[in-house]
Amino acid sequence: MTKRDTNDNAGRFGSGRSIPRVEDAALLRGEGRFTDNVHAADALHVAFVRSPHAHARIRGIDTRAASAMPGVARIVTGGDLVRAGIKPIPHSTDFRRADGSPTASPPRHALATDTVRHVGEAVAAVVARSPLEARDAAEAIQVDYEPLAAVVDVQQANRPDAPRLAPGTADNVACEVRHGDAKATETAFARAAHVVALDLVNQRVAPSAIEPRSTVALREADGRLTVRTSCQTPTSFRDELCDMLNMQPKDVRVVVGDIGGGFGMKSSLYPEDIVVAYAARELEQPVRFTADRIEEFLGAAHGRDLESHAELALDANGRILALRVASLANVGAYATPVGVVIQLIVGPWVSTSIYDIDTIDVHIEAVLTNTLPTGAYRGAGRPEAIYIIERLMDEAARATGIDRVEIRRRNMIRPDQMPYTNPMAKTYDSGQFEKVMDQGLALAGWQGFATRAEASRRRGRLRGQGMATFLEWTGADVFEETVEVTITAAGRIEIFNAAQPMGQSLATTFMQLVVDVFGVSPNDIDVHFGDTDRGTGFGSAGSRSLFVVGSAVRVASERTVDHARELASRALEAAVGDIEYGAGRFTIAGTDRGIGLYELAGRQPASKIVFASTSSVGAPSWPNACHVCEVDVDPETGEIELDGYWSVNDVGRVINPMVVIGQLEGGATQGIGQALSERVVYDADSGQAITASFMDYALPHARNVGAFAMTMDESTPCTTNPMGVKGVGELGTIGAAPAVVNAVVDALARAGFAGPARSLQMPLLPEQVWRAMQARA
């Protein structure tokens, strides 16, 4: 018999409540534990020598002058690492080239050995007493380069005469994949009443976390290596580092404190991390590195960079017959496992989104260029795929003369089709897509657009209305987690888990889940993250933290209560079935005899109850949404003002509404940034990074992100986890770019510029929009 939550703690602080974030007090007092804040006595500092060339042979490195400079403890080159047995960084091995051969990618070392392949690639490292001494010595190192021809544009890199990046290959295609049925798709297109096609660019962007990458490594007295770093996935960081350094996981501890934004960019081991750990091990002294902002632009993985030719075939009634997409993914100089899988697999998983499309032909080539390798960035493949299908849906509406809302409605998957398996063999467990769309349109006042458009006209502006109806996949396809619960005689409940906070309010939401089960004061609960000695697992990526790890926290808490009930039955000399629990106390049913949870812990060995629980969720979750925005365009300048942004989001059961809205707004802001301003640019001739600082790389402005109205629909809980929750961290990013771009295209089309508007590519800078209006179709 179970009895829980007999006081009001769960009602006041548990699930469903917008309680304030428990993380904020320490951060506001300046007590955050970011890696660069961690003191390490007598620490040495690392500065890197980086290539000024996009492609060059290294003919020699002269370190003599630098070695003699004050404070220098060690200079490390790529040759030193090779001689020490440090392995190359693995590249993708999951895919093949057209001829069946394995993925082609040049060898990537923590420090380049014989060839550099992008501007900013590290070729040497100086370890010194202070940052200034390290930088001064780094500037004294002379590297003799032989410049080679470089290529940064993915279309140019795919030409037969392009410079080759991988030795012994006939082209720059690292690998490729084809999903669906090309023959069936061709047949569907042949019988289509309407065919629409667009060339679409998802430009390269920089994640731009407020905290740059930072790592501190030290060798402990027992010989173990402790690495403090800013990473979303501490366990895989440890395991990959051990592989590079030829060490055992038991000999390395990875500790992560606060993270000032990750967005996927901090989910992988970087070359700099390997060098720092190697130097600390060899010198037996703490060694640290924190990137500056330019180093982040040159060395921290970029996102997106996908160019596509996309087509839809429709019948006379506007029903979609087939989708065909041919894409080139610019994966940079090295085909990293994450960078490749995002474009070749993760994006295609949602290529048909919420639409009932059973025939697809999706062909994607991963192409090497002399640019920084790409990796995860908020949404990771799903924003690209949803952008393609949502742009096509609007184009189909114009081509068929069917209203944008109606053509979506006709093609949506119905609730009675659930569970629904899409052409990529991914099964949606739940979703009421039409209902969510109707709520989104009502929230945005869709039918009142004409009045607002007239008001804009009187101000000399062109008003546009855009929408995106879509879903996304969450979970990172890793569904098992282990959580350890400790209850102490001192009145504490401690939760150890492998998720990693980076602004998502995990301490708050996990605390609420624990309150749900234990019914104690939130002040009694400590949630611990980021220590591979106390919790190992996948970490935080793919919007899995609440969906997977939160579910594991809930299950572990329930199992701990059940375990403690058995202990209470022995302490109270009563049958387990007669023990009730509620509000931090066990009692014998029908009596006033009982024992407090913390008193019970005090009677156990070491005065605590410890219970480890491993559990899984059944499959991914599929959050979905309708996002709507309206823009005003100045026809004289091309300036765009985002005048309103509304969304209804099916994220299943909501644990903390305030936190969810914050995630939606933050995600949408990043999507708006991609739509309107952000773009990483390399010079076509030299391969130099032109946008290597915030003076040149434009983040979204406050004036375009202040008109949000975000709501949630909780009527369709997820069926694959015990809490019914769905991932939310990336949903806003995925919907924002197509909604905004569709609104701008709509504004121009209404004014007679439909033809030029079709060719607009992100980011929609004022000059590009203005030029489109000078070329009336």
mmCIF file of N, CA, C and O in Angstrom, residues 404-458:
data_model
loop_
_atom_site.group_PDB
_atom_site.id
_atom_site.type_symbol
_atom_site.label_atom_id
_atom_site.label_comp_id
_atom_site.label_asym_id
_atom_site.label_seq_id
_atom_site.Cartn_x
_atom_site.Cartn_y
_atom_site.Cartn_z
ATOM 1 N N ARG A 404 -2.597 28.321 -47.498
ATOM 2 C CA ARG A 404 -1.478 27.705 -46.762
ATOM 3 C C ARG A 404 -1.931 26.817 -45.614
ATOM 4 O O ARG A 404 -1.347 25.765 -45.350
ATOM 5 N N VAL A 405 -2.936 27.255 -44.908
ATOM 6 C CA VAL A 405 -3.452 26.459 -43.792
ATOM 7 C C VAL A 405 -4.136 25.208 -44.318
ATOM 8 O O VAL A 405 -3.922 24.098 -43.813
ATOM 9 N N GLU A 406 -4.925 25.364 -45.344
ATOM 10 C CA GLU A 406 -5.695 24.238 -45.876
ATOM 11 C C GLU A 406 -4.793 23.158 -46.459
ATOM 12 O O GLU A 406 -5.041 21.970 -46.275
ATOM 13 N N ILE A 407 -3.724 23.560 -47.152
ATOM 14 C CA ILE A 407 -2.862 22.536 -47.751
ATOM 15 C C ILE A 407 -2.117 21.752 -46.669
ATOM 16 O O ILE A 407 -1.878 20.547 -46.812
ATOM 17 N N ARG A 408 -1.798 22.411 -45.594
ATOM 18 C CA ARG A 408 -1.207 21.689 -44.472
ATOM 19 C C ARG A 408 -2.235 20.734 -43.848
ATOM 20 O O ARG A 408 -1.939 19.577 -43.545
ATOM 21 N N ARG A 409 -3.421 21.242 -43.656
ATOM 22 C CA ARG A 409 -4.476 20.439 -43.041
ATOM 23 C C ARG A 409 -4.732 19.157 -43.850
ATOM 24 O O ARG A 409 -4.895 18.071 -43.286
ATOM 25 N N ARG A 410 -4.786 19.287 -45.160
ATOM 26 C CA ARG A 410 -5.067 18.131 -46.009
ATOM 27 C C ARG A 410 -3.993 17.050 -45.918
ATOM 28 O O ARG A 410 -4.272 15.875 -46.193
ATOM 29 N N ASN A 411 -2.791 17.440 -45.569
ATOM 30 C CA ASN A 411 -1.677 16.491 -45.582
ATOM 31 C C ASN A 411 -1.217 16.031 -44.202
ATOM 32 O O ASN A 411 -0.299 15.220 -44.098
ATOM 33 N N MET A 412 -1.834 16.552 -43.147
ATOM 34 C CA MET A 412 -1.401 16.189 -41.796
ATOM 35 C C MET A 412 -1.761 14.745 -41.433
ATOM 36 O O MET A 412 -2.797 14.219 -41.835
ATOM 37 N N ILE A 413 -0.881 14.140 -40.646
ATOM 38 C CA ILE A 413 -1.158 12.830 -40.063
ATOM 39 C C ILE A 413 -2.272 12.996 -39.034
ATOM 40 O O ILE A 413 -2.232 13.899 -38.199
ATOM 41 N N ARG A 414 -3.261 12.130 -39.071
ATOM 42 C CA ARG A 414 -4.410 12.216 -38.174
ATOM 43 C C ARG A 414 -4.138 11.459 -36.874
ATOM 44 O O ARG A 414 -3.370 10.488 -36.863
ATOM 45 N N PRO A 415 -4.792 11.854 -35.788
ATOM 46 C CA PRO A 415 -4.611 11.124 -34.523
ATOM 47 C C PRO A 415 -4.940 9.646 -34.631
ATOM 48 O O PRO A 415 -4.295 8.814 -33.970
ATOM 49 N N ASP A 416 -5.920 9.282 -35.484
ATOM 50 C CA ASP A 416 -6.287 7.872 -35.573
ATOM 51 C C ASP A 416 -5.261 7.041 -36.342
ATOM 52 O O ASP A 416 -5.386 5.819 -36.437
ATOM 53 N N GLN A 417 -4.230 7.710 -36.884
ATOM 54 C CA GLN A 417 -3.145 6.977 -37.535
ATOM 55 C C GLN A 417 -2.005 6.647 -36.569
ATOM 56 O O GLN A 417 -1.047 5.982 -36.966
ATOM 57 N N MET A 418 -2.116 7.119 -35.325
ATOM 58 C CA MET A 418 -1.074 6.862 -34.337
ATOM 59 C C MET A 418 -1.201 5.447 -33.755
ATOM 60 O O MET A 418 -2.311 4.982 -33.511
ATOM 61 N N PRO A 419 -0.079 4.766 -33.488
ATOM 62 C CA PRO A 419 1.287 5.179 -33.808
ATOM 63 C C PRO A 419 1.545 5.129 -35.311
ATOM 64 O O PRO A 419 1.058 4.230 -35.996
ATOM 65 N N TYR A 420 2.301 6.108 -35.771
ATOM 66 C CA TYR A 420 2.516 6.306 -37.206
ATOM 67 C C TYR A 420 4.004 6.123 -37.504
ATOM 68 O O TYR A 420 4.864 6.707 -36.842
ATOM 69 N N THR A 421 4.312 5.321 -38.512
ATOM 70 C CA THR A 421 5.703 5.103 -38.917
ATOM 71 C C THR A 421 5.978 5.858 -40.203
ATOM 72 O O THR A 421 5.293 5.649 -41.221
ATOM 73 N N ASN A 422 6.961 6.731 -40.165
ATOM 74 C CA ASN A 422 7.263 7.564 -41.333
ATOM 75 C C ASN A 422 8.190 6.811 -42.302
ATOM 76 O O ASN A 422 8.636 5.694 -42.006
ATOM 77 N N PRO A 423 8.504 7.376 -43.459
ATOM 78 C CA PRO A 423 9.328 6.655 -44.445
ATOM 79 C C PRO A 423 10.744 6.349 -43.975
ATOM 80 O O PRO A 423 11.430 5.534 -44.595
ATOM 81 N N MET A 424 11.193 6.993 -42.913
ATOM 82 C CA MET A 424 12.509 6.710 -42.343
ATOM 83 C C MET A 424 12.421 5.650 -41.236
ATOM 84 O O MET A 424 13.365 5.472 -40.480
ATOM 85 N N ALA A 425 11.267 4.979 -41.133
ATOM 86 C CA ALA A 425 11.042 3.910 -40.152
ATOM 87 C C ALA A 425 11.073 4.421 -38.720
ATOM 88 O O ALA A 425 11.347 3.664 -37.788
ATOM 89 N N LYS A 426 10.761 5.693 -38.540
ATOM 90 C CA LYS A 426 10.634 6.268 -37.204
ATOM 91 C C LYS A 426 9.158 6.323 -36.830
ATOM 92 O O LYS A 426 8.327 6.768 -37.629
ATOM 93 N N THR A 427 8.842 5.877 -35.609
ATOM 94 C CA THR A 427 7.449 5.769 -35.189
ATOM 95 C C THR A 427 7.078 6.887 -34.226
ATOM 96 O O THR A 427 7.697 7.038 -33.176
ATOM 97 N N TYR A 428 6.068 7.667 -34.624
ATOM 98 C CA TYR A 428 5.519 8.709 -33.760
ATOM 99 C C TYR A 428 4.501 8.040 -32.839
ATOM 100 O O TYR A 428 3.554 7.393 -33.304
ATOM 101 N N ASP A 429 4.659 8.236 -31.541
ATOM 102 C CA ASP A 429 3.734 7.589 -30.596
ATOM 103 C C ASP A 429 2.448 8.383 -30.417
ATOM 104 O O ASP A 429 1.388 7.815 -30.112
ATOM 105 N N SER A 430 2.514 9.699 -30.590
ATOM 106 C CA SER A 430 1.343 10.535 -30.297
ATOM 107 C C SER A 430 1.458 11.868 -31.010
ATOM 108 O O SER A 430 2.543 12.283 -31.409
ATOM 109 N N GLY A 431 0.335 12.547 -31.138
ATOM 110 C CA GLY A 431 0.329 13.874 -31.732
ATOM 111 C C GLY A 431 -1.036 14.219 -32.296
ATOM 112 O O GLY A 431 -1.670 13.390 -32.954
ATOM 113 N N GLN A 432 -1.487 15.441 -32.003
ATOM 114 C CA GLN A 432 -2.727 15.965 -32.574
ATOM 115 C C GLN A 432 -2.365 17.243 -33.329
ATOM 116 O O GLN A 432 -2.563 18.351 -32.841
ATOM 117 N N PHE A 433 -1.799 17.062 -34.495
ATOM 118 C CA PHE A 433 -1.161 18.157 -35.206
ATOM 119 C C PHE A 433 -2.158 19.210 -35.686
ATOM 120 O O PHE A 433 -1.872 20.408 -35.640
ATOM 121 N N GLU A 434 -3.309 18.785 -36.162
ATOM 122 C CA GLU A 434 -4.300 19.749 -36.618
ATOM 123 C C GLU A 434 -4.816 20.583 -35.456
ATOM 124 O O GLU A 434 -4.992 21.802 -35.572
ATOM 125 N N LYS A 435 -5.039 19.947 -34.329
ATOM 126 C CA LYS A 435 -5.511 20.664 -33.138
ATOM 127 C C LYS A 435 -4.503 21.727 -32.706
ATOM 128 O O LYS A 435 -4.867 22.870 -32.398
ATOM 129 N N VAL A 436 -3.233 21.353 -32.691
ATOM 130 C CA VAL A 436 -2.188 22.296 -32.301
ATOM 131 C C VAL A 436 -2.130 23.447 -33.296
ATOM 132 O O VAL A 436 -1.989 24.615 -32.908
ATOM 133 N N MET A 437 -2.254 23.152 -34.588
ATOM 134 C CA MET A 437 -2.239 24.218 -35.588
ATOM 135 C C MET A 437 -3.398 25.181 -35.381
ATOM 136 O O MET A 437 -3.214 26.414 -35.412
ATOM 137 N N ASP A 438 -4.580 24.643 -35.158
ATOM 138 C CA ASP A 438 -5.742 25.517 -34.975
ATOM 139 C C ASP A 438 -5.574 26.405 -33.751
ATOM 140 O O ASP A 438 -5.954 27.595 -33.771
ATOM 141 N N GLN A 439 -4.996 25.865 -32.686
ATOM 142 C CA GLN A 439 -4.748 26.680 -31.499
ATOM 143 C C GLN A 439 -3.715 27.771 -31.794
ATOM 144 O O GLN A 439 -3.846 28.911 -31.321
ATOM 145 N N GLY A 440 -2.671 27.423 -32.549
ATOM 146 C CA GLY A 440 -1.650 28.406 -32.880
ATOM 147 C C GLY A 440 -2.199 29.542 -33.717
ATOM 148 O O GLY A 440 -1.886 30.722 -33.492
ATOM 149 N N LEU A 441 -3.037 29.213 -34.690
ATOM 150 C CA LEU A 441 -3.628 30.246 -35.535
ATOM 151 C C LEU A 441 -4.560 31.152 -34.731
ATOM 152 O O LEU A 441 -4.588 32.370 -34.939
ATOM 153 N N ALA A 442 -5.316 30.550 -33.806
ATOM 154 C CA ALA A 442 -6.211 31.358 -32.968
ATOM 155 C C ALA A 442 -5.416 32.287 -32.064
ATOM 156 O O ALA A 442 -5.765 33.468 -31.896
ATOM 157 N N LEU A 443 -4.330 31.764 -31.475
ATOM 158 C CA LEU A 443 -3.495 32.589 -30.605
ATOM 159 C C LEU A 443 -2.923 33.778 -31.363
ATOM 160 O O LEU A 443 -2.833 34.895 -30.834
ATOM 161 N N ALA A 444 -2.539 33.542 -32.608
ATOM 162 C CA ALA A 444 -1.929 34.605 -33.423
ATOM 163 C C ALA A 444 -2.955 35.541 -34.044
ATOM 164 O O ALA A 444 -2.565 36.533 -34.683
ATOM 165 N N GLY A 445 -4.249 35.253 -33.896
ATOM 166 C CA GLY A 445 -5.254 36.077 -34.560
ATOM 167 C C GLY A 445 -5.103 36.041 -36.059
ATOM 168 O O GLY A 445 -5.169 37.067 -36.750
ATOM 169 N N TRP A 446 -4.904 34.845 -36.602
ATOM 170 C CA TRP A 446 -4.603 34.659 -38.023
ATOM 171 C C TRP A 446 -5.622 35.354 -38.921
ATOM 172 O O TRP A 446 -5.276 35.993 -39.921
ATOM 173 N N GLN A 447 -6.887 35.246 -38.553
ATOM 174 C CA GLN A 447 -7.938 35.797 -39.401
ATOM 175 C C GLN A 447 -7.986 37.322 -39.378
ATOM 176 O O GLN A 447 -8.607 37.945 -40.236
ATOM 177 N N GLY A 448 -7.324 37.932 -38.412
ATOM 178 C CA GLY A 448 -7.321 39.390 -38.332
ATOM 179 C C GLY A 448 -6.153 40.049 -39.025
ATOM 180 O O GLY A 448 -5.897 41.253 -38.844
ATOM 181 N N PHE A 449 -5.430 39.269 -39.843
ATOM 182 C CA PHE A 449 -4.219 39.781 -40.476
ATOM 183 C C PHE A 449 -4.504 40.971 -41.386
ATOM 184 O O PHE A 449 -3.725 41.939 -41.438
ATOM 185 N N ALA A 450 -5.604 40.930 -42.124
ATOM 186 C CA ALA A 450 -5.869 41.988 -43.103
ATOM 187 C C ALA A 450 -5.904 43.368 -42.451
ATOM 188 O O ALA A 450 -5.397 44.355 -43.012
ATOM 189 N N THR A 451 -6.474 43.436 -41.265
ATOM 190 C CA THR A 451 -6.541 44.722 -40.560
ATOM 191 C C THR A 451 -5.141 45.208 -40.210
ATOM 192 O O THR A 451 -4.805 46.397 -40.387
ATOM 193 N N ARG A 452 -4.313 44.288 -39.714
ATOM 194 C CA ARG A 452 -2.944 44.674 -39.344
ATOM 195 C C ARG A 452 -2.126 45.036 -40.584
ATOM 196 O O ARG A 452 -1.281 45.943 -40.555
ATOM 197 N N ALA A 453 -2.367 44.322 -41.683
ATOM 198 C CA ALA A 453 -1.646 44.618 -42.914
ATOM 199 C C ALA A 453 -1.998 46.016 -43.437
ATOM 200 O O ALA A 453 -1.143 46.742 -43.968
ATOM 201 N N GLU A 454 -3.253 46.402 -43.307
ATOM 202 C CA GLU A 454 -3.669 47.729 -43.747
ATOM 203 C C GLU A 454 -2.999 48.812 -42.897
ATOM 204 O O GLU A 454 -2.563 49.857 -43.419
ATOM 205 N N ALA A 455 -2.895 48.545 -41.585
ATOM 206 C CA ALA A 455 -2.218 49.505 -40.711
ATOM 207 C C ALA A 455 -0.745 49.635 -41.105
ATOM 208 O O ALA A 455 -0.175 50.738 -41.099
ATOM 209 N N SER A 456 -0.127 48.525 -41.461
ATOM 210 C CA SER A 456 1.270 48.565 -41.904
ATOM 211 C C SER A 456 1.388 49.338 -43.207
ATOM 212 O O SER A 456 2.332 50.119 -43.406
ATOM 213 N N ARG A 457 0.445 49.130 -44.125
ATOM 214 C CA ARG A 457 0.481 49.833 -45.411
ATOM 215 C C ARG A 457 0.443 51.347 -45.213
ATOM 216 O O ARG A 457 1.165 52.094 -45.890
ATOM 217 N N ARG A 458 -0.379 51.773 -44.260
ATOM 218 C CA ARG A 458 -0.475 53.215 -44.007
ATOM 219 C C ARG A 458 0.832 53.779 -43.450
ATOM 220 O O ARG A 458 1.101 54.968 -43.588
#
